[in-house]
Amino acid sequence: METLRAATSGPAVIFLAGGGAVGRDYWNVHRKAAELATSVIYDRAGTGDGAPAELPRTSTEVTDELRGLLRDAAIDGPYVLVGHSLGGLYARHYAIRFPAEVAGLLLLDPAHEDYNAYMPQELRERWEGFDAAEAAAAFENLPDGVVQLYRGLFAQELAGWPAEVREPLIDYHVSPHGLKAGFQEASNVEQLYAEVRAAGPLPDVPLLVLSSTKVDPFKEVVSQGIPEALLQEEIDAKFRLYTDFANSVPRGEIRSVEAGHVTIHLRGEQAVRDAIADLLTSNQPTAGGEVRHESR
């Protein structure tokens, strides 16, 4: 766990990484958040530098772990939780389980149990043929060309980062362990969805959802063979889902960001900082799911 303690008082900002990501992936926005409040990044057990653990785990285990880490570090709530992708699902579950400890939620392209239901049928049919266990096993012996492709993509996105942060992070992402951990952690996603659905509704806390609107190079690599028009349909359907989600709570708002799913916090750094600032101040999201467009 890395904590940057700001001189200002108020809620601490806690980043929950996406599946396959680790705390240091949010190094840039972690430092932006630290201009405004105490900011925390960490690695979940079984990923990055987190404690050893068998994957996958339940969302209850993940949220209990985070709560324990924050208490051990003497970081008091309530918190602004910033969850990306799978981390967004965990952030929601934390808020449902411990509502008094959450001051606001910022969800970046969050995993959601109704995601597939909003998608075009053709895309759902393509996904049904995906075998996550087979894909995870394949990462044990990736061809060097694939490793170098991913290394180049990360190097391009993190070009402006200090080498001491960038290089170990890239090494982790192209390692068999890092790649496999990402697949393993999300391999029980349907069970995670059921767990969060059964936990009940979100408490009345400010909610901001940032929705990516672009196909970035990472998406292009994993979407080879899928027509561009179908990828755009996915983006549009995702935005409809997040709009309905934001409308389902009293203080929900959605904003679009000109970035891809993987790069939303990299190419949308300013949008993330602005959203955190809004949640930390009295300028709370308006009721009714207002749509506001943000770009890099």
Coordinates of C-alpha atoms in Angstrom, one line a residue:
M1 CA 0.0 0.0 0.0
E2 CA 1.3 3.4 -0.9
T3 CA -0.2 6.5 0.8
L4 CA 0.4 10.1 -0.1
R5 CA -1.0 12.1 2.8
A6 CA -2.2 15.6 1.9
A7 CA -2.1 18.5 4.2
T8 CA -5.8 19.1 3.7
S9 CA -8.5 17.3 5.7
G10 CA -11.4 15.4 4.4
P11 CA -12.1 12.0 2.9
A12 CA -9.1 9.9 1.7
V13 CA -9.2 8.7 -1.9
I14 CA -8.7 5.0 -2.4
F15 CA -8.0 3.5 -5.8
L16 CA -9.3 0.0 -6.6
A17 CA -7.4 -1.4 -9.6
G18 CA -9.1 -3.1 -12.5
G19 CA -8.7 -6.9 -13.2
G20 CA -5.2 -7.5 -14.4
A21 CA -4.0 -4.1 -13.1
V22 CA -2.2 -3.2 -9.9
G23 CA -2.0 -0.1 -7.8
R24 CA 1.0 1.4 -9.6
D25 CA -1.1 1.5 -12.8
Y26 CA -2.8 4.5 -11.2
W27 CA 0.4 6.3 -10.4
N28 CA -0.5 9.3 -12.4
V29 CA -4.0 9.9 -11.0
H30 CA -2.8 8.8 -7.5
R31 CA -0.5 11.9 -7.5
K32 CA -3.2 14.1 -9.0
A33 CA -5.5 13.0 -6.2
A34 CA -2.8 13.7 -3.6
E35 CA -3.0 17.4 -4.6
L36 CA -6.5 17.3 -3.2
A37 CA -6.6 14.7 -0.4
T38 CA -4.8 11.8 1.1
S39 CA -4.5 9.2 -1.7
V40 CA -4.0 5.4 -1.5
I41 CA -3.0 2.8 -4.0
Y42 CA -2.6 -0.9 -3.1
D43 CA -2.3 -4.4 -4.6
R44 CA -5.0 -6.9 -3.9
A45 CA -3.9 -10.3 -2.5
G46 CA -2.8 -12.6 -5.4
T47 CA -1.8 -9.6 -7.6
G48 CA 1.3 -7.4 -7.9
D49 CA 3.0 -7.1 -4.6
G50 CA -0.1 -8.1 -2.7
A51 CA -0.1 -11.0 -0.1
P52 CA -0.1 -14.5 -1.6
A53 CA -3.6 -15.8 -2.2
E54 CA -5.3 -18.3 -4.4
L55 CA -7.4 -16.7 -7.1
P56 CA -10.2 -16.2 -7.8
R57 CA -11.7 -14.8 -4.5
T58 CA -15.1 -13.6 -3.5
S59 CA -16.0 -9.9 -3.4
T60 CA -16.6 -10.3 0.3
E61 CA -13.0 -11.4 0.8
V62 CA -11.7 -8.5 -1.4
T63 CA -13.7 -5.8 0.5
D64 CA -12.8 -7.3 3.9
E65 CA -9.2 -7.2 2.9
L66 CA -9.3 -3.6 1.9
R67 CA -11.1 -2.6 5.0
G68 CA -8.5 -4.3 7.1
L69 CA -5.6 -2.7 5.2
L70 CA -7.0 0.7 5.7
R71 CA -7.5 0.2 9.4
D72 CA -4.0 -1.2 9.8
A73 CA -2.7 1.9 8.1
A74 CA -4.7 4.2 10.3
I75 CA -6.5 5.7 7.3
D76 CA -9.9 6.7 8.6
G77 CA -13.1 6.9 6.6
P78 CA -15.2 7.9 5.1
Y79 CA -13.5 7.4 1.8
V80 CA -13.9 8.4 -1.9
L81 CA -13.5 5.0 -3.6
V82 CA -12.2 5.2 -7.2
G83 CA -12.8 1.8 -8.9
H84 CA -11.8 0.9 -12.4
S85 CA -13.4 -2.0 -14.3
L86 CA -13.5 -5.0 -11.9
G87 CA -12.3 -2.6 -9.1
G88 CA -15.6 -0.6 -9.8
L89 CA -17.6 -3.7 -8.8
Y90 CA -15.6 -4.1 -5.6
A91 CA -16.0 -0.4 -4.8
R92 CA -19.8 -0.7 -5.2
H93 CA -19.8 -3.8 -2.9
Y94 CA -17.7 -2.0 -0.3
A95 CA -20.2 0.9 -0.3
I96 CA -23.2 -1.4 0.1
R97 CA -21.5 -3.4 2.9
F98 CA -20.1 -0.4 4.8
P99 CA -22.1 2.7 3.8
A100 CA -21.0 4.8 6.7
E101 CA -17.4 4.5 5.5
V102 CA -18.0 5.8 2.0
A103 CA -18.2 9.5 1.1
G104 CA -18.5 9.0 -2.7
L105 CA -17.9 6.7 -5.6
L106 CA -16.0 7.3 -8.8
L107 CA -16.3 4.4 -11.2
L108 CA -14.2 4.2 -14.3
D109 CA -15.8 1.9 -16.9
P110 CA -17.0 -0.3 -14.1
A111 CA -17.8 -4.0 -14.4
H112 CA -21.6 -4.3 -14.0
E113 CA -23.8 -7.3 -13.7
D114 CA -26.1 -6.1 -16.5
Y115 CA -23.3 -5.4 -18.9
N116 CA -24.0 -8.3 -21.3
A117 CA -27.8 -7.7 -21.2
Y118 CA -27.2 -4.3 -22.8
M119 CA -24.9 -5.6 -25.5
P120 CA -25.8 -6.4 -29.1
Q121 CA -26.6 -10.1 -29.6
E122 CA -23.8 -10.6 -32.1
L123 CA -21.2 -9.5 -29.6
R124 CA -22.7 -11.6 -26.8
E125 CA -22.5 -14.7 -29.1
R126 CA -18.8 -14.0 -29.8
W127 CA -18.1 -13.7 -26.1
E128 CA -19.8 -17.0 -25.3
G129 CA -17.1 -18.8 -27.2
F130 CA -14.3 -17.4 -25.0
D131 CA -12.6 -19.8 -22.6
A132 CA -11.0 -17.8 -19.8
A133 CA -9.2 -20.9 -18.3
E134 CA -7.7 -21.8 -21.7
A135 CA -6.6 -18.2 -22.2
A136 CA -5.0 -18.1 -18.8
A137 CA -3.1 -21.4 -19.5
A138 CA -1.8 -19.9 -22.8
F139 CA 0.0 -17.2 -20.9
E140 CA 2.4 -19.7 -19.5
N141 CA 4.2 -19.8 -22.8
L142 CA 3.4 -16.7 -24.8
P143 CA 5.2 -16.2 -28.1
D144 CA 7.9 -13.5 -27.9
G145 CA 6.1 -11.5 -30.6
V146 CA 3.0 -11.2 -28.4
V147 CA 5.1 -10.2 -25.3
Q148 CA 6.9 -7.5 -27.3
L149 CA 3.6 -6.2 -28.7
Y150 CA 2.1 -5.7 -25.2
R151 CA 5.4 -4.3 -24.0
G152 CA 5.3 -1.7 -26.7
L153 CA 1.7 -0.8 -26.0
F154 CA 2.4 -0.2 -22.3
A155 CA 5.7 1.7 -23.1
Q156 CA 3.8 4.0 -25.4
E157 CA 1.1 4.8 -22.8
L158 CA 3.5 5.3 -20.0
A159 CA 6.2 7.1 -21.9
G160 CA 6.2 10.1 -19.6
W161 CA 6.4 8.2 -16.4
P162 CA 9.6 7.9 -14.4
A163 CA 11.6 4.8 -15.4
E164 CA 11.7 3.4 -11.9
V165 CA 7.9 3.3 -11.9
R166 CA 7.4 2.5 -15.6
E167 CA 9.8 -0.4 -16.2
P168 CA 8.8 -2.7 -13.3
L169 CA 5.2 -2.1 -14.1
I170 CA 5.6 -3.1 -17.8
D171 CA 7.7 -6.1 -16.7
Y172 CA 4.8 -7.2 -14.5
H173 CA 2.2 -6.8 -17.2
V174 CA 4.0 -8.9 -19.7
S175 CA 5.1 -11.6 -17.3
P176 CA 3.2 -15.0 -17.2
H177 CA 2.4 -14.4 -13.6
G178 CA 0.9 -10.9 -14.1
L179 CA -1.1 -12.0 -17.2
K180 CA -2.4 -15.2 -15.6
A181 CA -3.3 -13.4 -12.4
G182 CA -5.5 -11.0 -14.3
F183 CA -7.5 -13.8 -15.9
Q184 CA -7.7 -15.8 -12.7
E185 CA -9.0 -13.0 -10.6
A186 CA -11.9 -12.3 -13.0
S187 CA -12.6 -16.0 -13.8
N188 CA -15.5 -16.0 -11.3
V189 CA -17.0 -12.8 -12.5
E190 CA -20.5 -14.2 -12.8
Q191 CA -20.3 -15.3 -9.1
L192 CA -19.1 -11.8 -8.2
Y193 CA -22.0 -10.3 -10.1
A194 CA -24.4 -12.5 -8.2
E195 CA -22.8 -11.6 -4.9
V196 CA -23.1 -7.9 -5.5
R197 CA -26.6 -8.1 -6.8
A198 CA -27.7 -10.0 -3.7
A199 CA -26.0 -7.5 -1.4
G200 CA -28.7 -4.9 -2.0
P201 CA -28.9 -1.4 -3.4
L202 CA -26.3 1.3 -3.2
P203 CA -26.5 3.7 -0.3
D204 CA -27.3 7.4 -1.0
V205 CA -23.8 8.6 -1.7
P206 CA -22.6 10.8 -4.6
L207 CA -21.8 8.6 -7.6
L208 CA -19.8 9.6 -10.7
V209 CA -19.4 7.2 -13.6
L210 CA -16.8 7.9 -16.3
S211 CA -17.5 6.0 -19.5
S212 CA -14.8 5.6 -22.2
T213 CA -15.8 6.4 -25.8
K214 CA -12.8 5.2 -27.8
V215 CA -11.3 2.0 -29.0
D216 CA -7.7 2.2 -27.8
P217 CA -4.8 0.0 -29.0
F218 CA -5.3 -2.6 -26.2
K219 CA -8.9 -3.1 -27.3
E220 CA -7.8 -3.3 -30.9
V221 CA -5.4 -6.2 -30.1
V222 CA -8.0 -8.3 -28.2
S223 CA -10.8 -7.4 -30.7
Q224 CA -9.2 -8.6 -34.0
G225 CA -11.8 -9.8 -36.3
I226 CA -14.6 -7.8 -34.7
P227 CA -16.0 -5.1 -37.1
E228 CA -15.4 -1.5 -36.1
A229 CA -19.1 -0.9 -36.2
L230 CA -19.8 -3.6 -33.7
L231 CA -17.1 -2.2 -31.3
Q232 CA -18.9 1.2 -31.6
E233 CA -22.2 -0.5 -30.7
E234 CA -20.5 -1.9 -27.6
I235 CA -19.4 1.6 -26.6
D236 CA -22.9 3.0 -27.2
A237 CA -24.6 0.2 -25.3
K238 CA -22.1 0.6 -22.4
F239 CA -23.0 4.3 -22.2
R240 CA -26.7 3.5 -22.0
L241 CA -26.1 1.0 -19.2
Y242 CA -24.1 3.6 -17.2
T243 CA -26.7 6.3 -17.8
D244 CA -29.4 4.0 -16.5
F245 CA -27.2 3.1 -13.5
A246 CA -26.5 6.7 -12.7
N247 CA -30.2 7.5 -13.0
S248 CA -31.0 4.7 -10.5
V249 CA -29.5 6.6 -7.5
P250 CA -30.4 10.0 -6.1
R251 CA -27.0 11.6 -6.7
G252 CA -25.7 9.9 -9.8
E253 CA -23.9 11.4 -12.8
I254 CA -22.2 10.1 -15.9
R255 CA -19.4 11.7 -17.9
S256 CA -17.9 10.5 -21.2
V257 CA -14.1 10.4 -21.6
E258 CA -12.2 10.3 -24.9
A259 CA -10.1 7.2 -24.0
G260 CA -10.3 3.5 -24.2
H261 CA -11.3 1.1 -21.4
V262 CA -7.7 0.3 -20.4
T263 CA -6.4 3.8 -20.9
I264 CA -9.3 5.8 -19.3
H265 CA -7.2 6.9 -16.4
L266 CA -4.2 7.6 -18.6
R267 CA -5.6 9.5 -21.5
G268 CA -8.4 10.8 -19.3
E269 CA -6.2 11.9 -16.4
Q270 CA -7.7 15.4 -16.1
A271 CA -11.3 14.0 -16.2
V272 CA -10.4 11.7 -13.3
R273 CA -8.9 14.5 -11.3
D274 CA -11.8 16.7 -11.9
A275 CA -14.3 14.0 -10.9
I276 CA -12.3 13.4 -7.7
A277 CA -12.3 17.1 -7.0
D278 CA -16.1 17.3 -7.4
L279 CA -16.6 14.4 -5.0
L280 CA -14.3 16.0 -2.4
T281 CA -16.1 19.4 -2.5
S282 CA -19.6 20.6 -2.0
N283 CA -20.0 20.7 -5.8
Q284 CA -21.7 17.3 -5.8
P285 CA -23.1 15.5 -8.9
T286 CA -26.6 16.7 -9.7
A287 CA -29.5 14.3 -9.3
G288 CA -31.1 12.6 -12.3
G289 CA -28.0 11.3 -14.1
E290 CA -26.9 14.5 -15.8
V291 CA -24.6 13.8 -18.8
R292 CA -21.5 15.9 -19.0
H293 CA -18.8 15.3 -21.7
E294 CA -15.1 15.4 -20.8
S295 CA -12.1 15.0 -23.1
R296 CA -8.4 14.7 -22.6

